PDB file of C-alpha atoms in Angstrom:
ATOM      1  CA  ILE V   1     163.322 128.014 102.997  1.00  0.00           C
ATOM      2  CA  ALA V   2     166.510 126.592 103.798  1.00  0.00           C
ATOM      3  CA  ILE V   3     166.215 124.142 107.636  1.00  0.00           C
ATOM      4  CA  GLY V   4     169.682 123.018 109.184  1.00  0.00           C
ATOM      5  CA  ILE V   5     169.290 119.796 110.875  1.00  0.00           C
ATOM      6  CA  GLN V   6     171.856 119.271 113.497  1.00  0.00           C
ATOM      7  CA  MET V   7     174.011 116.410 113.296  1.00  0.00           C
ATOM      8  CA  PRO V   8     177.013 114.633 115.647  1.00  0.00           C
ATOM      9  CA  GLU V   9     179.984 116.358 115.168  1.00  0.00           C
ATOM     10  CA  ASP V  10     181.586 113.108 114.095  1.00  0.00           C
ATOM     11  CA  CYS V  11     179.546 113.600 111.377  1.00  0.00           C
ATOM     12  CA  VAL V  12     180.876 114.600 107.466  1.00  0.00           C
ATOM     13  CA  GLN V  13     177.635 115.207 106.111  1.00  0.00           C
ATOM     14  CA  ARG V  14     174.645 118.132 106.469  1.00  0.00           C
ATOM     15  CA  ILE V  15     171.541 117.573 105.406  1.00  0.00           C
ATOM     16  CA  ILE V  16     169.676 120.594 104.242  1.00  0.00           C
ATOM     17  CA  LYS V  17     166.477 120.684 103.256  1.00  0.00           C
ATOM     18  CA  VAL V  18     165.538 123.072 100.411  1.00  0.00           C
ATOM     19  CA  GLY V  19     161.270 123.450  99.275  1.00  0.00           C
ATOM     20  CA  LYS V  20     159.633 126.973  97.041  1.00  0.00           C
ATOM     21  CA  LYS V  21     156.625 127.911  98.456  1.00  0.00           C
ATOM     22  CA  SER V  22     154.367 129.816  95.871  1.00  0.00           C
ATOM     23  CA  LEU V  23     150.581 129.889  94.754  1.00  0.00           C
ATOM     24  CA  PRO V  24     148.982 128.515  92.079  1.00  0.00           C
ATOM     25  CA  SER V  25     148.235 130.159  89.075  1.00  0.00           C
ATOM     26  CA  VAL V  26     144.973 132.847  88.748  1.00  0.00           C
ATOM     27  CA  LEU V  27     143.731 130.246  85.947  1.00  0.00           C
ATOM     28  CA  THR V  28     143.515 127.392  88.166  1.00  0.00           C
ATOM     29  CA  ARG V  29     142.780 129.059  91.371  1.00  0.00           C
ATOM     30  CA  GLY V  30     138.978 130.179  89.961  1.00  0.00           C
ATOM     31  CA  MET V  31     139.883 133.432  89.704  1.00  0.00           C
ATOM     32  CA  GLU V  32     138.259 135.827  87.155  1.00  0.00           C
ATOM     33  CA  ILE V  33     140.077 139.034  85.602  1.00  0.00           C
ATOM     34  CA  ASP V  34     138.690 140.968  85.266  1.00  0.00           C
ATOM     35  CA  VAL V  35     140.181 142.799  81.012  1.00  0.00           C
ATOM     36  CA  ASN V  36     139.246 145.356  78.831  1.00  0.00           C
ATOM     37  CA  SER V  37     140.026 144.962  74.982  1.00  0.00           C
ATOM     38  CA  ALA V  38     142.277 147.650  73.054  1.00  0.00           C
ATOM     39  CA  ILE V  39     142.324 148.659  69.761  1.00  0.00           C
ATOM     40  CA  ILE V  40     146.039 146.944  68.794  1.00  0.00           C
ATOM     41  CA  THR V  41     147.192 149.490  65.698  1.00  0.00           C
ATOM     42  CA  GLU V  42     149.351 148.326  62.792  1.00  0.00           C
ATOM     43  CA  ASP V  43     152.886 149.487  64.004  1.00  0.00           C
ATOM     44  CA  ASP V  44     151.671 148.143  68.129  1.00  0.00           C
ATOM     45  CA  TRP V  45     154.461 145.468  69.179  1.00  0.00           C
ATOM     46  CA  ARG V  46     151.886 143.099  70.254  1.00  0.00           C
ATOM     47  CA  ASN V  47     150.789 141.958  66.554  1.00  0.00           C
ATOM     48  CA  PRO V  48     153.251 139.576  65.564  1.00  0.00           C
ATOM     49  CA  ILE V  49     152.449 137.785  68.673  1.00  0.00           C
ATOM     50  CA  ILE V  50     148.659 138.050  68.619  1.00  0.00           C
ATOM     51  CA  ASN V  51     148.741 136.603  65.149  1.00  0.00           C
ATOM     52  CA  TYR V  52     151.195 133.922  65.488  1.00  0.00           C
ATOM     53  CA  LEU V  53     149.280 132.742  68.792  1.00  0.00           C
ATOM     54  CA  GLN V  54     145.546 132.735  66.864  1.00  0.00           C
ATOM     55  CA  TYR V  55     147.078 131.324  63.217  1.00  0.00           C
ATOM     56  CA  PRO V  56     149.979 129.744  64.320  1.00  0.00           C
ATOM     57  CA  THR V  57     149.550 127.525  61.229  1.00  0.00           C
ATOM     58  CA  LEU V  58     151.120 130.962  58.861  1.00  0.00           C
ATOM     59  CA  PRO V  59     154.834 131.030  58.488  1.00  0.00           C
ATOM     60  CA  SER V  60     156.200 133.550  61.209  1.00  0.00           C
ATOM     61  CA  GLU V  61     159.429 134.317  61.930  1.00  0.00           C
ATOM     62  CA  LYS V  62     161.903 132.069  64.473  1.00  0.00           C
ATOM     63  CA  ARG V  63     161.744 135.572  66.938  1.00  0.00           C
ATOM     64  CA  VAL V  64     158.004 135.414  67.127  1.00  0.00           C
ATOM     65  CA  ARG V  65     157.821 132.118  67.447  1.00  0.00           C
ATOM     66  CA  ILE V  66     160.390 131.785  70.264  1.00  0.00           C
ATOM     67  CA  MET V  67     158.784 135.296  72.208  1.00  0.00           C
ATOM     68  CA  ALA V  68     154.764 133.706  71.597  1.00  0.00           C
ATOM     69  CA  LEU V  69     155.928 130.973  74.492  1.00  0.00           C
ATOM     70  CA  ASN V  70     155.736 133.882  77.017  1.00  0.00           C
ATOM     71  CA  TYR V  71     152.370 134.961  75.563  1.00  0.00           C
ATOM     72  CA  LEU V  72     148.164 133.859  75.843  1.00  0.00           C
ATOM     73  CA  MET V  73     145.616 134.900  74.499  1.00  0.00           C
ATOM     74  CA  TRP V  74     142.747 135.426  77.120  1.00  0.00           C
ATOM     75  CA  ASN V  75     139.205 137.394  76.739  1.00  0.00           C
ATOM     76  CA  GLY V  76     140.689 138.644  73.800  1.00  0.00           C
ATOM     77  CA  ASP V  77     143.841 140.391  74.910  1.00  0.00           C
ATOM     78  CA  LEU V  78     147.342 139.712  75.637  1.00  0.00           C
ATOM     79  CA  VAL V  79     148.990 138.518  78.462  1.00  0.00           C
ATOM     80  CA  ARG V  80     152.940 138.013  79.298  1.00  0.00           C
ATOM     81  CA  LYS V  81     153.577 134.964  81.601  1.00  0.00           C
ATOM     82  CA  THR V  82     156.504 135.548  84.685  1.00  0.00           C
ATOM     83  CA  LYS V  83     158.345 132.905  86.168  1.00  0.00           C
ATOM     84  CA  ASP V  84     156.465 132.660  88.868  1.00  0.00           C
ATOM     85  CA  GLU V  85     153.263 132.394  85.928  1.00  0.00           C
ATOM     86  CA  VAL V  86     151.790 135.700  87.635  1.00  0.00           C
ATOM     87  CA  LEU V  87     149.382 136.676  84.543  1.00  0.00           C
ATOM     88  CA  LEU V  88     150.807 140.097  83.003  1.00  0.00           C
ATOM     89  CA  ARG V  89     148.165 141.989  80.838  1.00  0.00           C
ATOM     90  CA  CYS V  90     150.513 143.193  77.859  1.00  0.00           C
ATOM     91  CA  PHE V  91     149.635 147.525  77.055  1.00  0.00           C
ATOM     92  CA  GLY V  92     150.362 149.905  73.588  1.00  0.00           C
ATOM     93  CA  LYS V  93     152.117 153.131  73.478  1.00  0.00           C
ATOM     94  CA  LYS V  94     148.718 155.152  74.132  1.00  0.00           C
ATOM     95  CA  GLU V  95     148.006 152.727  77.246  1.00  0.00           C
ATOM     96  CA  TYR V  96     151.433 152.677  79.101  1.00  0.00           C
ATOM     97  CA  MET V  97     151.962 156.423  79.172  1.00  0.00           C
ATOM     98  CA  LYS V  98     148.075 156.826  80.361  1.00  0.00           C
ATOM     99  CA  ILE V  99     149.812 154.262  83.392  1.00  0.00           C
ATOM    100  CA  MET V 100     153.126 155.762  83.414  1.00  0.00           C
ATOM    101  CA  GLY V 101     151.379 159.153  84.031  1.00  0.00           C
ATOM    102  CA  GLU V 102     149.109 157.158  86.689  1.00  0.00           C
ATOM    103  CA  THR V 103     151.350 155.467  88.510  1.00  0.00           C
ATOM    104  CA  HIS V 104     154.214 158.304  88.437  1.00  0.00           C
ATOM    105  CA  GLU V 105     151.562 161.594  89.090  1.00  0.00           C
ATOM    106  CA  GLY V 106     148.611 159.492  90.181  1.00  0.00           C
ATOM    107  CA  ILE V 107     146.086 159.919  93.012  1.00  0.00           C
ATOM    108  CA  HIS V 108     148.741 160.580  95.866  1.00  0.00           C
ATOM    109  CA  ARG V 109     151.209 161.999  93.748  1.00  0.00           C
ATOM    110  CA  ALA V 110     154.414 159.778  94.910  1.00  0.00           C
ATOM    111  CA  HIS V 111     156.333 160.971  91.818  1.00  0.00           C
ATOM    112  CA  GLN V 112     157.685 157.513  92.095  1.00  0.00           C
ATOM    113  CA  GLY V 113     161.558 157.172  90.166  1.00  0.00           C
ATOM    114  CA  GLY V 114     162.124 154.432  86.732  1.00  0.00           C
ATOM    115  CA  ARG V 115     162.705 151.528  88.545  1.00  0.00           C
ATOM    116  CA  LYS V 116     160.254 151.794  91.565  1.00  0.00           C
ATOM    117  CA  MET V 117     157.604 152.986  88.967  1.00  0.00           C
ATOM    118  CA  CYS V 118     158.533 150.330  86.645  1.00  0.00           C
ATOM    119  CA  TRP V 119     158.335 147.732  89.496  1.00  0.00           C
ATOM    120  CA  LEU V 120     154.669 149.523  90.530  1.00  0.00           C
ATOM    121  CA  ILE V 121     153.313 148.904  87.209  1.00  0.00           C
ATOM    122  CA  ARG V 122     154.281 144.850  86.933  1.00  0.00           C
ATOM    123  CA  ARG V 123     153.101 144.717  90.392  1.00  0.00           C
ATOM    124  CA  TYR V 124     149.467 146.404  89.541  1.00  0.00           C
ATOM    125  CA  GLY V 125     150.259 143.999  86.950  1.00  0.00           C
ATOM    126  CA  TYR V 126     151.070 145.459  83.603  1.00  0.00           C
ATOM    127  CA  PHE V 127     153.667 145.045  80.994  1.00  0.00           C
ATOM    128  CA  TRP V 128     155.614 146.307  77.770  1.00  0.00           C
ATOM    129  CA  PRO V 129     159.191 145.085  76.236  1.00  0.00           C
ATOM    130  CA  THR V 130     160.465 148.951  77.048  1.00  0.00           C
ATOM    131  CA  MET V 131     159.099 149.234  80.896  1.00  0.00           C
ATOM    132  CA  ILE V 132     162.281 150.102  82.293  1.00  0.00           C
ATOM    133  CA  GLU V 133     163.703 152.703  80.060  1.00  0.00           C
ATOM    134  CA  ASP V 134     159.751 154.127  79.625  1.00  0.00           C
ATOM    135  CA  CYS V 135     159.898 155.101  83.086  1.00  0.00           C
ATOM    136  CA  ILE V 136     162.894 155.816  83.400  1.00  0.00           C
ATOM    137  CA  ASP V 137     162.959 158.344  80.790  1.00  0.00           C
ATOM    138  CA  TYR V 138     159.275 159.279  81.987  1.00  0.00           C
ATOM    139  CA  SER V 139     160.681 160.497  85.240  1.00  0.00           C
ATOM    140  CA  LYS V 140     163.454 162.584  84.029  1.00  0.00           C
ATOM    141  CA  GLY V 141     161.222 163.897  81.981  1.00  0.00           C
ATOM    142  CA  CYS V 142     158.982 164.988  84.930  1.00  0.00           C
ATOM    143  CA  GLU V 143     159.278 168.759  86.026  1.00  0.00           C
ATOM    144  CA  ALA V 144     158.122 168.574  89.802  1.00  0.00           C
ATOM    145  CA  CYS V 145     160.904 165.833  90.294  1.00  0.00           C
ATOM    146  CA  GLN V 146     163.768 167.690  89.142  1.00  0.00           C
TER     147      GLN V 146
END
């Protein structure tokens, strides 16, 4: 929040205070996260990251080491840290198809568009790398929305 301070007209400088307000991480607030472990298949995008986080001394690609900086293991599940230090649970293809279906055609049948659906899914605390493209493709494939 920026607050301007009134200065006399003959004064050339203007001081602006800028403050950042944010909540502490879920981990530091002492909140419990209810997550269930998922079965990870061989072709799952999470495999290289999980392997690196569990066994950091084993040789791995530079790309995986850099990507792993944004992830952590929490109760056996892969979790992504956002810039705001919000934790998003990571899913594979089988799980995220179900999440998109529930979000798009769920109990309220809102039939959200692709980007809005992606925003909602992130707000619910879920993540996978191709979220935007998958949500747009899913909403384009919905017959009720066309």
